[in-house]
mmCIF file with all atom_site columns, C-alpha atoms in Angstrom:
data_model
loop_
_atom_site.group_PDB
_atom_site.id
_atom_site.type_symbol
_atom_site.label_atom_id
_atom_site.label_alt_id
_atom_site.label_comp_id
_atom_site.label_asym_id
_atom_site.label_entity_id
_atom_site.label_seq_id
_atom_site.pdbx_PDB_ins_code
_atom_site.Cartn_x
_atom_site.Cartn_y
_atom_site.Cartn_z
_atom_site.occupancy
_atom_site.B_iso_or_equiv
_atom_site.pdbx_formal_charge
_atom_site.auth_seq_id
_atom_site.auth_comp_id
_atom_site.auth_asym_id
_atom_site.auth_atom_id
_atom_site.pdbx_PDB_model_num
ATOM 1  C CA . MET A 1 1  ? -91.831 -154.234 65.023 1.00 84.00 ? 20 MET A CA 1
ATOM 2  C CA . ARG A 1 2  ? -89.453 -151.937 66.866 1.00 82.00 ? 21 ARG A CA 1
ATOM 3  C CA . PHE A 1 3  ? -90.826 -149.128 69.003 1.00 83.00 ? 22 PHE A CA 1
ATOM 4  C CA . GLU A 1 4  ? -89.258 -145.791 69.644 1.00 77.00 ? 23 GLU A CA 1
ATOM 5  C CA . GLY A 1 5  ? -90.223 -143.616 72.689 1.00 82.00 ? 24 GLY A CA 1
ATOM 6  C CA . LEU A 1 6  ? -91.306 -140.015 71.877 1.00 82.00 ? 25 LEU A CA 1
ATOM 7  C CA . GLN A 1 7  ? -92.110 -137.203 74.050 1.00 83.00 ? 26 GLN A CA 1
ATOM 8  C CA . ILE A 1 8  ? -93.828 -133.900 73.194 1.00 85.00 ? 27 ILE A CA 1
ATOM 9  C CA . ILE A 1 9  ? -92.465 -130.732 74.830 1.00 85.00 ? 28 ILE A CA 1
ATOM 10 C CA . THR A 1 10 ? -94.785 -127.710 74.648 1.00 88.00 ? 29 THR A CA 1
ATOM 11 C CA . VAL A 1 11 ? -93.338 -124.273 75.094 1.00 88.00 ? 30 VAL A CA 1
ATOM 12 C CA . VAL A 1 12 ? -95.607 -121.197 75.657 1.00 90.00 ? 31 VAL A CA 1
ATOM 13 C CA . LEU A 1 13 ? -94.069 -117.767 75.121 1.00 91.00 ? 32 LEU A CA 1
ATOM 14 C CA . GLU A 1 14 ? -94.986 -114.645 76.993 1.00 94.00 ? 33 GLU A CA 1
ATOM 15 C CA . ASN A 1 15 ? -96.768 -113.347 73.895 1.00 95.00 ? 34 ASN A CA 1
ATOM 16 C CA . GLY A 1 16 ? -99.045 -116.366 73.871 1.00 92.00 ? 35 GLY A CA 1
ATOM 17 C CA . GLU A 1 17 ? -97.518 -118.159 70.946 1.00 92.00 ? 36 GLU A CA 1
ATOM 18 C CA . THR A 1 18 ? -97.024 -121.964 71.419 1.00 91.00 ? 37 THR A CA 1
ATOM 19 C CA . GLY A 1 19 ? -94.441 -124.332 69.947 1.00 89.00 ? 38 GLY A CA 1
ATOM 20 C CA . MET A 1 20 ? -94.388 -128.091 70.185 1.00 86.00 ? 39 MET A CA 1
ATOM 21 C CA . PHE A 1 21 ? -91.203 -130.217 69.927 1.00 85.00 ? 40 PHE A CA 1
ATOM 22 C CA . ILE A 1 22 ? -91.313 -133.948 69.508 1.00 80.00 ? 41 ILE A CA 1
ATOM 23 C CA . GLY A 1 23 ? -88.264 -136.047 70.088 1.00 78.00 ? 42 GLY A CA 1
ATOM 24 C CA . ARG A 1 24 ? -86.587 -138.710 72.203 1.00 76.00 ? 43 ARG A CA 1
ATOM 25 C CA . PRO A 1 25 ? -87.844 -138.661 75.880 1.00 79.00 ? 44 PRO A CA 1
ATOM 26 C CA . LEU A 1 26 ? -86.088 -135.851 77.823 1.00 75.00 ? 45 LEU A CA 1
ATOM 27 C CA . VAL A 1 27 ? -87.566 -136.629 81.259 1.00 74.00 ? 46 VAL A CA 1
ATOM 28 C CA . PRO A 1 28 ? -88.199 -140.377 82.166 1.00 74.00 ? 47 PRO A CA 1
ATOM 29 C CA . GLU A 1 29 ? -91.353 -140.898 84.148 1.00 75.00 ? 48 GLU A CA 1
ATOM 30 C CA . GLU A 1 30 ? -89.484 -142.200 87.186 1.00 79.00 ? 49 GLU A CA 1
ATOM 31 C CA . TYR A 1 31 ? -87.658 -138.740 87.653 1.00 77.00 ? 50 TYR A CA 1
ATOM 32 C CA . SER A 1 32 ? -89.002 -136.398 90.233 1.00 72.00 ? 51 SER A CA 1
ATOM 33 C CA . ASP A 1 33 ? -89.230 -132.626 89.811 1.00 71.00 ? 52 ASP A CA 1
ATOM 34 C CA . GLU A 1 34 ? -85.920 -132.127 91.575 1.00 74.00 ? 53 GLU A CA 1
ATOM 35 C CA . ASP A 1 35 ? -84.210 -134.620 89.169 1.00 71.00 ? 54 ASP A CA 1
ATOM 36 C CA . CYS A 1 36 ? -84.995 -132.685 86.013 1.00 73.00 ? 55 CYS A CA 1
ATOM 37 C CA . GLN A 1 37 ? -84.847 -128.923 86.430 1.00 75.00 ? 56 GLN A CA 1
ATOM 38 C CA . VAL A 1 38 ? -84.086 -127.217 83.089 1.00 75.00 ? 57 VAL A CA 1
ATOM 39 C CA . GLU A 1 39 ? -80.604 -125.646 83.046 1.00 79.00 ? 58 GLU A CA 1
ATOM 40 C CA . GLN A 1 40 ? -80.404 -124.540 79.435 1.00 81.00 ? 59 GLN A CA 1
ATOM 41 C CA . VAL A 1 41 ? -82.434 -124.563 76.232 1.00 78.00 ? 60 VAL A CA 1
ATOM 42 C CA . TRP A 1 42 ? -80.843 -124.444 72.782 1.00 77.00 ? 61 TRP A CA 1
ATOM 43 C CA . PHE A 1 43 ? -82.629 -124.111 69.487 1.00 78.00 ? 62 PHE A CA 1
ATOM 44 C CA . SER A 1 44 ? -81.231 -125.420 66.193 1.00 77.00 ? 63 SER A CA 1
ATOM 45 C CA . ASN A 1 45 ? -81.581 -123.654 62.947 1.00 81.00 ? 64 ASN A CA 1
ATOM 46 C CA . ILE A 1 46 ? -84.858 -124.233 61.155 1.00 81.00 ? 65 ILE A CA 1
ATOM 47 C CA . GLN A 1 47 ? -84.376 -127.150 58.745 1.00 82.00 ? 66 GLN A CA 1
ATOM 48 C CA . GLU A 1 48 ? -86.581 -127.859 55.642 1.00 88.00 ? 67 GLU A CA 1
ATOM 49 C CA . LEU A 1 49 ? -87.493 -131.541 55.636 1.00 88.00 ? 68 LEU A CA 1
ATOM 50 C CA . PRO A 1 50 ? -89.069 -133.613 52.899 1.00 91.00 ? 69 PRO A CA 1
ATOM 51 C CA . VAL A 1 51 ? -92.760 -134.150 53.582 1.00 90.00 ? 70 VAL A CA 1
ATOM 52 C CA . GLU A 1 52 ? -92.193 -137.865 52.694 1.00 94.00 ? 71 GLU A CA 1
ATOM 53 C CA . MET A 1 53 ? -89.574 -138.309 55.463 1.00 92.00 ? 72 MET A CA 1
ATOM 54 C CA . THR A 1 54 ? -90.417 -141.183 57.654 1.00 89.00 ? 73 THR A CA 1
ATOM 55 C CA . LEU A 1 55 ? -90.340 -141.085 61.421 1.00 82.00 ? 74 LEU A CA 1
ATOM 56 C CA . GLY A 1 56 ? -87.320 -143.483 61.372 1.00 83.00 ? 75 GLY A CA 1
ATOM 57 C CA . GLN A 1 57 ? -85.511 -141.136 59.053 1.00 88.00 ? 76 GLN A CA 1
ATOM 58 C CA . LEU A 1 58 ? -86.332 -138.176 61.169 1.00 83.00 ? 77 LEU A CA 1
ATOM 59 C CA . MET A 1 59 ? -85.140 -139.943 64.503 1.00 80.00 ? 78 MET A CA 1
ATOM 60 C CA . ARG A 1 60 ? -81.803 -140.872 62.737 1.00 85.00 ? 79 ARG A CA 1
ATOM 61 C CA . MET A 1 61 ? -81.290 -137.262 61.665 1.00 84.00 ? 80 MET A CA 1
ATOM 62 C CA . VAL A 1 62 ? -82.006 -135.988 65.224 1.00 79.00 ? 81 VAL A CA 1
ATOM 63 C CA . GLN A 1 63 ? -79.633 -138.711 66.770 1.00 80.00 ? 82 GLN A CA 1
ATOM 64 C CA . GLN A 1 64 ? -76.839 -137.588 64.430 1.00 82.00 ? 83 GLN A CA 1
ATOM 65 C CA . GLN A 1 65 ? -77.439 -133.870 65.351 1.00 76.00 ? 84 GLN A CA 1
ATOM 66 C CA . LEU A 1 66 ? -77.269 -134.890 69.140 1.00 73.00 ? 85 LEU A CA 1
ATOM 67 C CA . CYS A 1 67 ? -74.015 -136.773 68.583 1.00 71.00 ? 86 CYS A CA 1
ATOM 68 C CA . ARG A 1 68 ? -72.444 -133.747 66.865 1.00 63.00 ? 87 ARG A CA 1
ATOM 69 C CA . CYS A 1 69 ? -73.729 -131.482 69.650 1.00 61.00 ? 88 CYS A CA 1
ATOM 70 C CA . ARG A 1 70 ? -72.322 -133.610 72.397 1.00 58.00 ? 89 ARG A CA 1
ATOM 71 C CA . SER A 1 71 ? -68.913 -133.889 70.761 1.00 59.00 ? 90 SER A CA 1
ATOM 72 C CA . THR A 1 72 ? -68.635 -130.060 70.384 1.00 58.00 ? 91 THR A CA 1
ATOM 73 C CA . VAL A 1 73 ? -70.117 -128.976 73.852 1.00 52.00 ? 92 VAL A CA 1
ATOM 74 C CA . GLN A 1 74 ? -67.901 -129.365 76.853 1.00 48.00 ? 93 GLN A CA 1
#
């Protein structure tokens, strides 16, 4: 069985609303606070996903999205 590391990022807005984002680890445990200060935050468009989508399919979709973003952002 292959394992995939996931990390949950929770964002709390000033109005009290909370959002949770699950994805590949953004901050490894060995990083200190000085190593991982947030510089920018981008949000994608909201995408409708099939309820039956597996975690593996979701991770592949996210990886493809990241590859496209990295190739267009300089």
